[in-house]
Short mmCIF file of C-alpha atoms in Angstrom, two decimals:
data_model
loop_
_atom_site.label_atom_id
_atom_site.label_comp_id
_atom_site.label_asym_id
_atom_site.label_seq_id
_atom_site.Cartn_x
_atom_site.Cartn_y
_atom_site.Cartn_z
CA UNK A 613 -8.94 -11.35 -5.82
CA UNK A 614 -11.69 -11.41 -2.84
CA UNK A 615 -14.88 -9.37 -3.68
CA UNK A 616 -17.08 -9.63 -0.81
CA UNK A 617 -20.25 -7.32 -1.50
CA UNK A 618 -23.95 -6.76 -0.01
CA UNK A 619 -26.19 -4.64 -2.37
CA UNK A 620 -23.39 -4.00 -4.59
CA UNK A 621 -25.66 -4.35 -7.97
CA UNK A 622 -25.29 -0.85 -8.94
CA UNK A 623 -21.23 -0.66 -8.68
CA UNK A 624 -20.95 -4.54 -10.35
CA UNK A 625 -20.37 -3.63 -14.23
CA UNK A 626 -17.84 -1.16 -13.88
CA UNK A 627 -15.73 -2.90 -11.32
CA UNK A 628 -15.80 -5.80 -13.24
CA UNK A 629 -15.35 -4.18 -16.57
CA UNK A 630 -12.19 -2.72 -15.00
CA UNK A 631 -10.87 -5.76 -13.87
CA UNK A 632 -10.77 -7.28 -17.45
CA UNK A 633 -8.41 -4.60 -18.25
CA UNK A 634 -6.12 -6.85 -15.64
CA UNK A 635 -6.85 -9.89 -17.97
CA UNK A 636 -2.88 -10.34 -18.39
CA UNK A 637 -3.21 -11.53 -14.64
CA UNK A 638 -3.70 -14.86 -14.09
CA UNK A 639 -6.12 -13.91 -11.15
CA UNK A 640 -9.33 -15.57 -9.94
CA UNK A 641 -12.12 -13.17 -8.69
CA UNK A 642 -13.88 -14.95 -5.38
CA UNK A 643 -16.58 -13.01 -4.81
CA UNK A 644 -19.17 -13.48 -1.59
CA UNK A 645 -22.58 -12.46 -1.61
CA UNK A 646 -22.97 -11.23 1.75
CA UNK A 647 -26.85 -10.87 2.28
CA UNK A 648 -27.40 -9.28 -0.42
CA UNK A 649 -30.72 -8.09 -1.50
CA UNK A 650 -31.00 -5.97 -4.59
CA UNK A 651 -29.84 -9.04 -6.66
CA UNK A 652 -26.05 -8.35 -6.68
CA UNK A 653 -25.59 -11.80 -6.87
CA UNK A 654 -27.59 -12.27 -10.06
CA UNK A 655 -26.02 -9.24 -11.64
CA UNK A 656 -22.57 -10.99 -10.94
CA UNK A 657 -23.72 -14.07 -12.76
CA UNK A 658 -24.41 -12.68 -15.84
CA UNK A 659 -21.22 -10.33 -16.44
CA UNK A 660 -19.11 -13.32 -15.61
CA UNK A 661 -20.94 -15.39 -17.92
CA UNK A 662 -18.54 -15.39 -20.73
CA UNK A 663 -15.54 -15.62 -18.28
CA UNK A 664 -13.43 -18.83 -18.06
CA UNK A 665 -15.20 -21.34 -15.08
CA UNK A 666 -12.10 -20.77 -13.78
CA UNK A 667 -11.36 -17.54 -13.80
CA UNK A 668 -14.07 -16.76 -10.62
CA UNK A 669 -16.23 -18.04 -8.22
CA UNK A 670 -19.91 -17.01 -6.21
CA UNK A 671 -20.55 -18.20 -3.09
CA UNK A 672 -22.98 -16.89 -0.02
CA UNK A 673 -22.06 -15.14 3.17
CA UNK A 674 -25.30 -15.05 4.61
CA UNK A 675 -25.03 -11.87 5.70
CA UNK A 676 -22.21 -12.75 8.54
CA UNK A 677 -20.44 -9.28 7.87
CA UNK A 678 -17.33 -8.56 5.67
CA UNK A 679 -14.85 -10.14 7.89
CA UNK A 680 -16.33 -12.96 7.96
CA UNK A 681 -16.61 -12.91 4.01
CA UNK A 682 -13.45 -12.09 3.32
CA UNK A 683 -12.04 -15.48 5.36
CA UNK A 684 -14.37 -17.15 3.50
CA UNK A 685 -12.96 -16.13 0.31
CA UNK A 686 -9.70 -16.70 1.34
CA UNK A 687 -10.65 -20.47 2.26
CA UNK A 688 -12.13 -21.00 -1.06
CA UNK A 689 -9.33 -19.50 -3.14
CA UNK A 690 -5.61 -20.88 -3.19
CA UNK A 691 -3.63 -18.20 -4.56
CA UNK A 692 -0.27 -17.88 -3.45
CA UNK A 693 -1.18 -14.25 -3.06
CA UNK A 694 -4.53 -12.40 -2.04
CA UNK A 695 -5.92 -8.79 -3.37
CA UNK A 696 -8.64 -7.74 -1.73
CA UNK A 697 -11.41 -5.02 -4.08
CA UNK A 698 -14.79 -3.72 -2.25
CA UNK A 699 -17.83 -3.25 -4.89
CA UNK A 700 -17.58 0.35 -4.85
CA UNK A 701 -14.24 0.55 -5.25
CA UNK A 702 -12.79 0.75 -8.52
CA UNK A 703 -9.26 -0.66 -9.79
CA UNK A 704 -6.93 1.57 -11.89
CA UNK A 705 -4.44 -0.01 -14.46
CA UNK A 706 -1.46 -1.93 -12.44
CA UNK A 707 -3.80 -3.05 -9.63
CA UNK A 708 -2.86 -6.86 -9.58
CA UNK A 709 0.17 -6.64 -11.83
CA UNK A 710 2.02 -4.32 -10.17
CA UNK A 711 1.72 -5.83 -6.18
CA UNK A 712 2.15 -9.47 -8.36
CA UNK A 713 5.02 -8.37 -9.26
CA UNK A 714 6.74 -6.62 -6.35
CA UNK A 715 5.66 -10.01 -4.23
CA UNK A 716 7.63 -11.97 -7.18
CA UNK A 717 10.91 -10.19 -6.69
CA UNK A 718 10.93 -9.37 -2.96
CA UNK A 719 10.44 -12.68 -1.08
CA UNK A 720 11.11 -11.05 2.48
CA UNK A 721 7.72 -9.10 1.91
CA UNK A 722 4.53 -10.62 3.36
CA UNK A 723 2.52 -7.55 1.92
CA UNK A 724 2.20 -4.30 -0.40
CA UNK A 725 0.63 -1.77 -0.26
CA UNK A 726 -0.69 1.31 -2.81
CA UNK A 727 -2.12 4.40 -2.63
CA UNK A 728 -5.32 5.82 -4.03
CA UNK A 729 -7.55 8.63 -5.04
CA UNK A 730 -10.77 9.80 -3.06
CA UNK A 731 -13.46 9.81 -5.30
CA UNK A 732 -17.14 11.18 -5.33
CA UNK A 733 -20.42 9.15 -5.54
CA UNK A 734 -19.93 9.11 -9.64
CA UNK A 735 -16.58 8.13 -9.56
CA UNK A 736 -15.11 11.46 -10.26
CA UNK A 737 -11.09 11.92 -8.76
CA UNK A 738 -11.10 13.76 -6.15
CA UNK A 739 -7.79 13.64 -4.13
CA UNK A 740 -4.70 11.30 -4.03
CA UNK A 741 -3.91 9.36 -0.78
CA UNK A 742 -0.30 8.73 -0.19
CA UNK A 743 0.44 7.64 2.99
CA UNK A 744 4.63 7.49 2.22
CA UNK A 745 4.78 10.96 1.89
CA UNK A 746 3.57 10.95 5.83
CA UNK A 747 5.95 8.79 6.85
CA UNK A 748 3.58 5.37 6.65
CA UNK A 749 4.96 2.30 6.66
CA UNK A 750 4.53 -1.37 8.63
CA UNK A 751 6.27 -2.06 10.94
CA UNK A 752 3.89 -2.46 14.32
CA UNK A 753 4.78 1.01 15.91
CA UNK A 754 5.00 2.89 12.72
CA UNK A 755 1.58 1.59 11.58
CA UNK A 756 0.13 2.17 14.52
CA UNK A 757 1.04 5.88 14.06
CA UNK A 758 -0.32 6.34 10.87
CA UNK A 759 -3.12 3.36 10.25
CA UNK A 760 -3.02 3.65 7.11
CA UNK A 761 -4.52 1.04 5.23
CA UNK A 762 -6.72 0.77 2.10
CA UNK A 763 -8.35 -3.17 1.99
CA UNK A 764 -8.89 -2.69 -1.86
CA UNK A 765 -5.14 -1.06 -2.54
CA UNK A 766 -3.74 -4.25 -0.30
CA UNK A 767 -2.19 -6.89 -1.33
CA UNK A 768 -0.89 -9.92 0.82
CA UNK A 769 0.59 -13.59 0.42
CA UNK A 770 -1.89 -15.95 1.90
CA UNK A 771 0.81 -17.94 4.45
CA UNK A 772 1.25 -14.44 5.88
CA UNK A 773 -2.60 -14.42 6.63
CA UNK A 774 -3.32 -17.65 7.24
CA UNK A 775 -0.44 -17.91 9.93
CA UNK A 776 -2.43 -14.68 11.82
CA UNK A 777 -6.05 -16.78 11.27
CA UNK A 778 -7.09 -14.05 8.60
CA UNK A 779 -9.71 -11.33 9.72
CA UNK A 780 -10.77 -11.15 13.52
CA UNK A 781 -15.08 -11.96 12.42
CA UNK A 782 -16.00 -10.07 15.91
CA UNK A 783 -15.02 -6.89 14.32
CA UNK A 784 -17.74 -5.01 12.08
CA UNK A 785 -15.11 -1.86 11.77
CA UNK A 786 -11.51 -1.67 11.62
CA UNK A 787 -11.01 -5.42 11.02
CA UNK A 788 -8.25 -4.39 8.51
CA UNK A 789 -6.27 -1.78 11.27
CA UNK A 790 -6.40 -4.88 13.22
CA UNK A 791 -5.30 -7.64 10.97
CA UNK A 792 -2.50 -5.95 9.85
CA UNK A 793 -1.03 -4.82 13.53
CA UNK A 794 -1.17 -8.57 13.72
CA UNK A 795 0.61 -9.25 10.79
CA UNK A 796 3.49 -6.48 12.24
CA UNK A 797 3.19 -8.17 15.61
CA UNK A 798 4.90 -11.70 14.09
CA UNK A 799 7.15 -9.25 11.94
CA UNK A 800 5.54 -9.84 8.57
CA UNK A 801 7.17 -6.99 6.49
CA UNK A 802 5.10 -4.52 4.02
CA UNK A 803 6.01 -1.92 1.80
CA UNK A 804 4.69 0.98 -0.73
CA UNK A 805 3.82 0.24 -4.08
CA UNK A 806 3.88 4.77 -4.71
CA UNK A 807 1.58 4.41 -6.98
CA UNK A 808 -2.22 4.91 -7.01
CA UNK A 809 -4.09 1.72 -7.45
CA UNK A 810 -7.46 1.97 -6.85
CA UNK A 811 -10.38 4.61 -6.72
CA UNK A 812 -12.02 5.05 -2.95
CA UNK A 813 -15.71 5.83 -3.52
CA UNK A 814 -16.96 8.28 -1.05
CA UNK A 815 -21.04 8.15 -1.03
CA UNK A 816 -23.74 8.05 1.56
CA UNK A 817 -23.99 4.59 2.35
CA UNK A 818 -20.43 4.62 3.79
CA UNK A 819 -20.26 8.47 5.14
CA UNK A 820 -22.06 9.75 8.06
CA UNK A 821 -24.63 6.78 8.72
CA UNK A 822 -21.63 4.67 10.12
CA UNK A 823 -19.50 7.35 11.53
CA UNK A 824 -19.91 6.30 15.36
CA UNK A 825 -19.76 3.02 14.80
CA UNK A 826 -16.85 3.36 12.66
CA UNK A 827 -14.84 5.82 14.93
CA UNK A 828 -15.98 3.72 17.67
CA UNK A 829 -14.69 0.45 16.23
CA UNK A 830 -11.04 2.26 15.38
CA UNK A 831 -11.12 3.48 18.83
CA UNK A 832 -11.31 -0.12 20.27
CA UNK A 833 -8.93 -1.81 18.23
CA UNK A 834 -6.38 0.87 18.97
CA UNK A 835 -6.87 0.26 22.54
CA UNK A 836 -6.72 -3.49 22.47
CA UNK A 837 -3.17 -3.26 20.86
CA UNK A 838 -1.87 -0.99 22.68
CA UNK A 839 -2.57 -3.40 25.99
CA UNK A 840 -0.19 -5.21 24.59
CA UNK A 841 2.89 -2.69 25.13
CA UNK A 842 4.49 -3.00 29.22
CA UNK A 843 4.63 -0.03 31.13
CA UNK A 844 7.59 1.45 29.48
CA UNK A 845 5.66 2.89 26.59
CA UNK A 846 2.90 4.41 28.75
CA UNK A 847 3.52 7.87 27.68
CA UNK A 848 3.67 7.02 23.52
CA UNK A 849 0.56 5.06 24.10
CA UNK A 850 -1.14 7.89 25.40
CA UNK A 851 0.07 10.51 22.56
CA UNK A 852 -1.24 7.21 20.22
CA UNK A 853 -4.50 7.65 22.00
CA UNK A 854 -4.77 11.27 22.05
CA UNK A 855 -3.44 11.59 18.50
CA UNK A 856 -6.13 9.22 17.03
CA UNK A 857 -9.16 10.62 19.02
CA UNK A 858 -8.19 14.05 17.96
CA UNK A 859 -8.32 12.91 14.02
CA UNK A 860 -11.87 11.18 15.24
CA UNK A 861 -13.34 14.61 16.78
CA UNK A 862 -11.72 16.21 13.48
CA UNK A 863 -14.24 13.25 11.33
CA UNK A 864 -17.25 13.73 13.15
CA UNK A 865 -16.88 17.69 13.06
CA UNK A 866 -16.69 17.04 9.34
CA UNK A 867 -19.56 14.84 8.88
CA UNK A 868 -21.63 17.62 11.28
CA UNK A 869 -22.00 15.82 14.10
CA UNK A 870 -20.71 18.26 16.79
CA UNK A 871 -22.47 15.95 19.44
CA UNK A 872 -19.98 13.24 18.92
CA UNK A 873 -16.99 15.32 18.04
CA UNK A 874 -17.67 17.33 22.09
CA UNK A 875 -17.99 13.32 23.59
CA UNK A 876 -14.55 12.64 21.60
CA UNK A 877 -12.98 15.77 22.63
CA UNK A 878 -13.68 14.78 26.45
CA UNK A 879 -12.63 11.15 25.49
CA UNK A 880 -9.03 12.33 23.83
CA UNK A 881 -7.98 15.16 27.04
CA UNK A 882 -7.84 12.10 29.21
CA UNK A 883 -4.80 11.55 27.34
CA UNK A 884 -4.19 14.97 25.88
CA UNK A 885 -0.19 15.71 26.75
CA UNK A 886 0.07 19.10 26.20
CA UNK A 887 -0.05 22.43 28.33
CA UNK A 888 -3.31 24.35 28.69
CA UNK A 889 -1.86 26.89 26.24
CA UNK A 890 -1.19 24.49 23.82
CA UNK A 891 -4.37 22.69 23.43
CA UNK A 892 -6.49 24.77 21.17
CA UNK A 893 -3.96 25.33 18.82
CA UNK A 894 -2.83 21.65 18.15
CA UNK A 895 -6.22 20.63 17.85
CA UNK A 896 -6.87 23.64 14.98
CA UNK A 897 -3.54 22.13 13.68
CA UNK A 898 -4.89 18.30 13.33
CA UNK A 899 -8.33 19.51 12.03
CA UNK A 900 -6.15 21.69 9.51
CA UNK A 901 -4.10 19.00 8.72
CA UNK A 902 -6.46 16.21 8.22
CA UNK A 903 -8.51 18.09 6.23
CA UNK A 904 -5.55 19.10 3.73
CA UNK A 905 -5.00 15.40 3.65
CA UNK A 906 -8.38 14.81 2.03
CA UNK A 907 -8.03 17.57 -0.79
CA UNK A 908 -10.37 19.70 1.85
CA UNK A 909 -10.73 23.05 2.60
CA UNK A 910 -10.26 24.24 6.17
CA UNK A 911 -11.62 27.97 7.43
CA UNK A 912 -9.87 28.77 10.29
CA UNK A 913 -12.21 31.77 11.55
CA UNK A 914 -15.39 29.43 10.75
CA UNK A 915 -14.12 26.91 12.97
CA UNK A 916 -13.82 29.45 15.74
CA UNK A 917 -17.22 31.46 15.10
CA UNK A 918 -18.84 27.92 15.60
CA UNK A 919 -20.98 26.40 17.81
CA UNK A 920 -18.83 23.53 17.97
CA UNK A 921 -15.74 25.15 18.72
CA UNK A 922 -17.74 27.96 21.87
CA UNK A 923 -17.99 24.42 23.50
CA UNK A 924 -14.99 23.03 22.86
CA UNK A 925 -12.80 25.54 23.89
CA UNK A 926 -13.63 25.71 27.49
CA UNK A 927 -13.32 21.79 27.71
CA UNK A 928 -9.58 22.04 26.08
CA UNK A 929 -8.56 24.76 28.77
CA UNK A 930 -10.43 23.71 31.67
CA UNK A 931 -7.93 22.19 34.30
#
């Protein structure tokens, strides 16, 4: 299992204490201190003290970023087959076992997949995430659809990344959208474990202080695949375009910013393929939708009595 963490001191004991609930697994935790600075590395130390030498490892990142960890982790470990956990993330029962053993029995699969609940700064369940019930799954247009993807409820055989060079280290957001379009690229197959397997910690430090960055980074690594596709799919790759953008206007109206969501908006009608008629109400429909997805409520009338939306609307039905 690859733990790459920066100023992950305060999440350590109970990701680690929930880990030795997976002691039947013969798994090796490799975890990279990535610049850290609050002494995560020295809190690691001494809850893995009583663990077997060989049951983990420590090393230093130098504070390259987390794709670059993660390749480093994979380089030091030699597993057959690769989990990845973030610090704040938490695993539930079945997290190694249960990918271990779908990998086992199923040697066409490069990589699995499970789902997982949304969670609050204390660790409190907040909503289950199950991409299958969507329609998510791996192959390279389907993914690219959905984009769903979970680094700490993924699980993948290390030939698989290895033959794809492992995580692009230019990318600071959306390495994982990326590395596995790759992976469906060369036809590397995945499927649903549908089960939760991990809790997704939603706090500050990964909310609305990395939102345009983040957003940003999807953004780009959705356009850089879809270069790849001839001029036969220029239509789907503009509903990909528009699709995604709309979800991003729908995340940064969330978070508050209605700044970004307006540049977003004017970013996703470039590609927006419906009628003038039609506009306002699909967007109300993704903004509905994704927030259902989430376990969120969504107020139709206090969308439209915003400020937000008194600016959008004349930029969806302008011609």
């Amino acid at each position: 299992m690859i733990l790459p963490m920066r100023n992950a001191a305060i999440w350590l004991p109970a990701l680690l204490a929930a880990l030795v609930r997976e002691w039947q697994v013969d798994f090796e935790l490799v975890a990279i201190d990535d610049g850290s600075t609050d002494g995560s590395a020295e809190v690691l130390k001494k809850l893995c003290s009583h663990w077997p030498v060989e049951r983990w490892t420590l090393l230093s990142g130098e504070g390259r970023g987390v794709s670059a960890a993660r390749n480093l982790g994979l380089a030091q470990s030699q597993a057959e087959i690769v989990a990845f956990i973030d610090a704040d993330d938490r695993p539930l029962p079945g997290r190694l076992g249960l990918p271990l053993g779908v990998l086992e029995n199923n040697s066409e699969l490069s990589h699995v997949h499970g789902g997982w609940w949304r969670c609050d700064a204390n660790g409190q369940y907040r909503h289950p995430v199950r991409p299958w019930q969507e329609g998510a799954a791996f192959s390279w247009r389907s993914f690219m659809e959905h984009k769903a993807i979970l680094p700490s409820a993924w699980t993948v055989r290390r030939n698989a990344l290895m033959a794809v060079e492992g995580f692009d280290e230019t990318l600071h957001h959306s390495e994982d959208v990326d590395l596995l379009l790759r992976l469906a690229a060369k036809q590397h197959r995945g499927a649903w474990i549908k089960q939760e397997l991990v809790r997704y910690r939603i706090h500050n430090s990964n909310a609305s202080a990395k939102l345009r960055p983040q957003l940003q980074g999807l953004l780009s690594v959705m356009g850089k695949h879809l270069k790849t596709l001839d001029s036969r799919h220029d239509a789907w790759a503009r509903e990909q375009r528009y699709s995604t953008t709309t979800w991003a206007v729908w995340q940064a109206w969330q978070a508050g910013d209605s700044r970004f969501a307006l540049e977003l908006l004017v970013q996703a009608l470039e590609d927006c393929p419906y009628p003038l008629v039609r506009r306002p109400v699909h967007l109300i429909e993704v903004m509905a939708r994704s927030s259902a997805r989430i376990g969120e409520s969504f107020d139709r009338n206090q969308l439209l009595a915003s400020r937000f939306w008194k600016k959008a609307e004349p930029l969806l039905l302008a011609r």
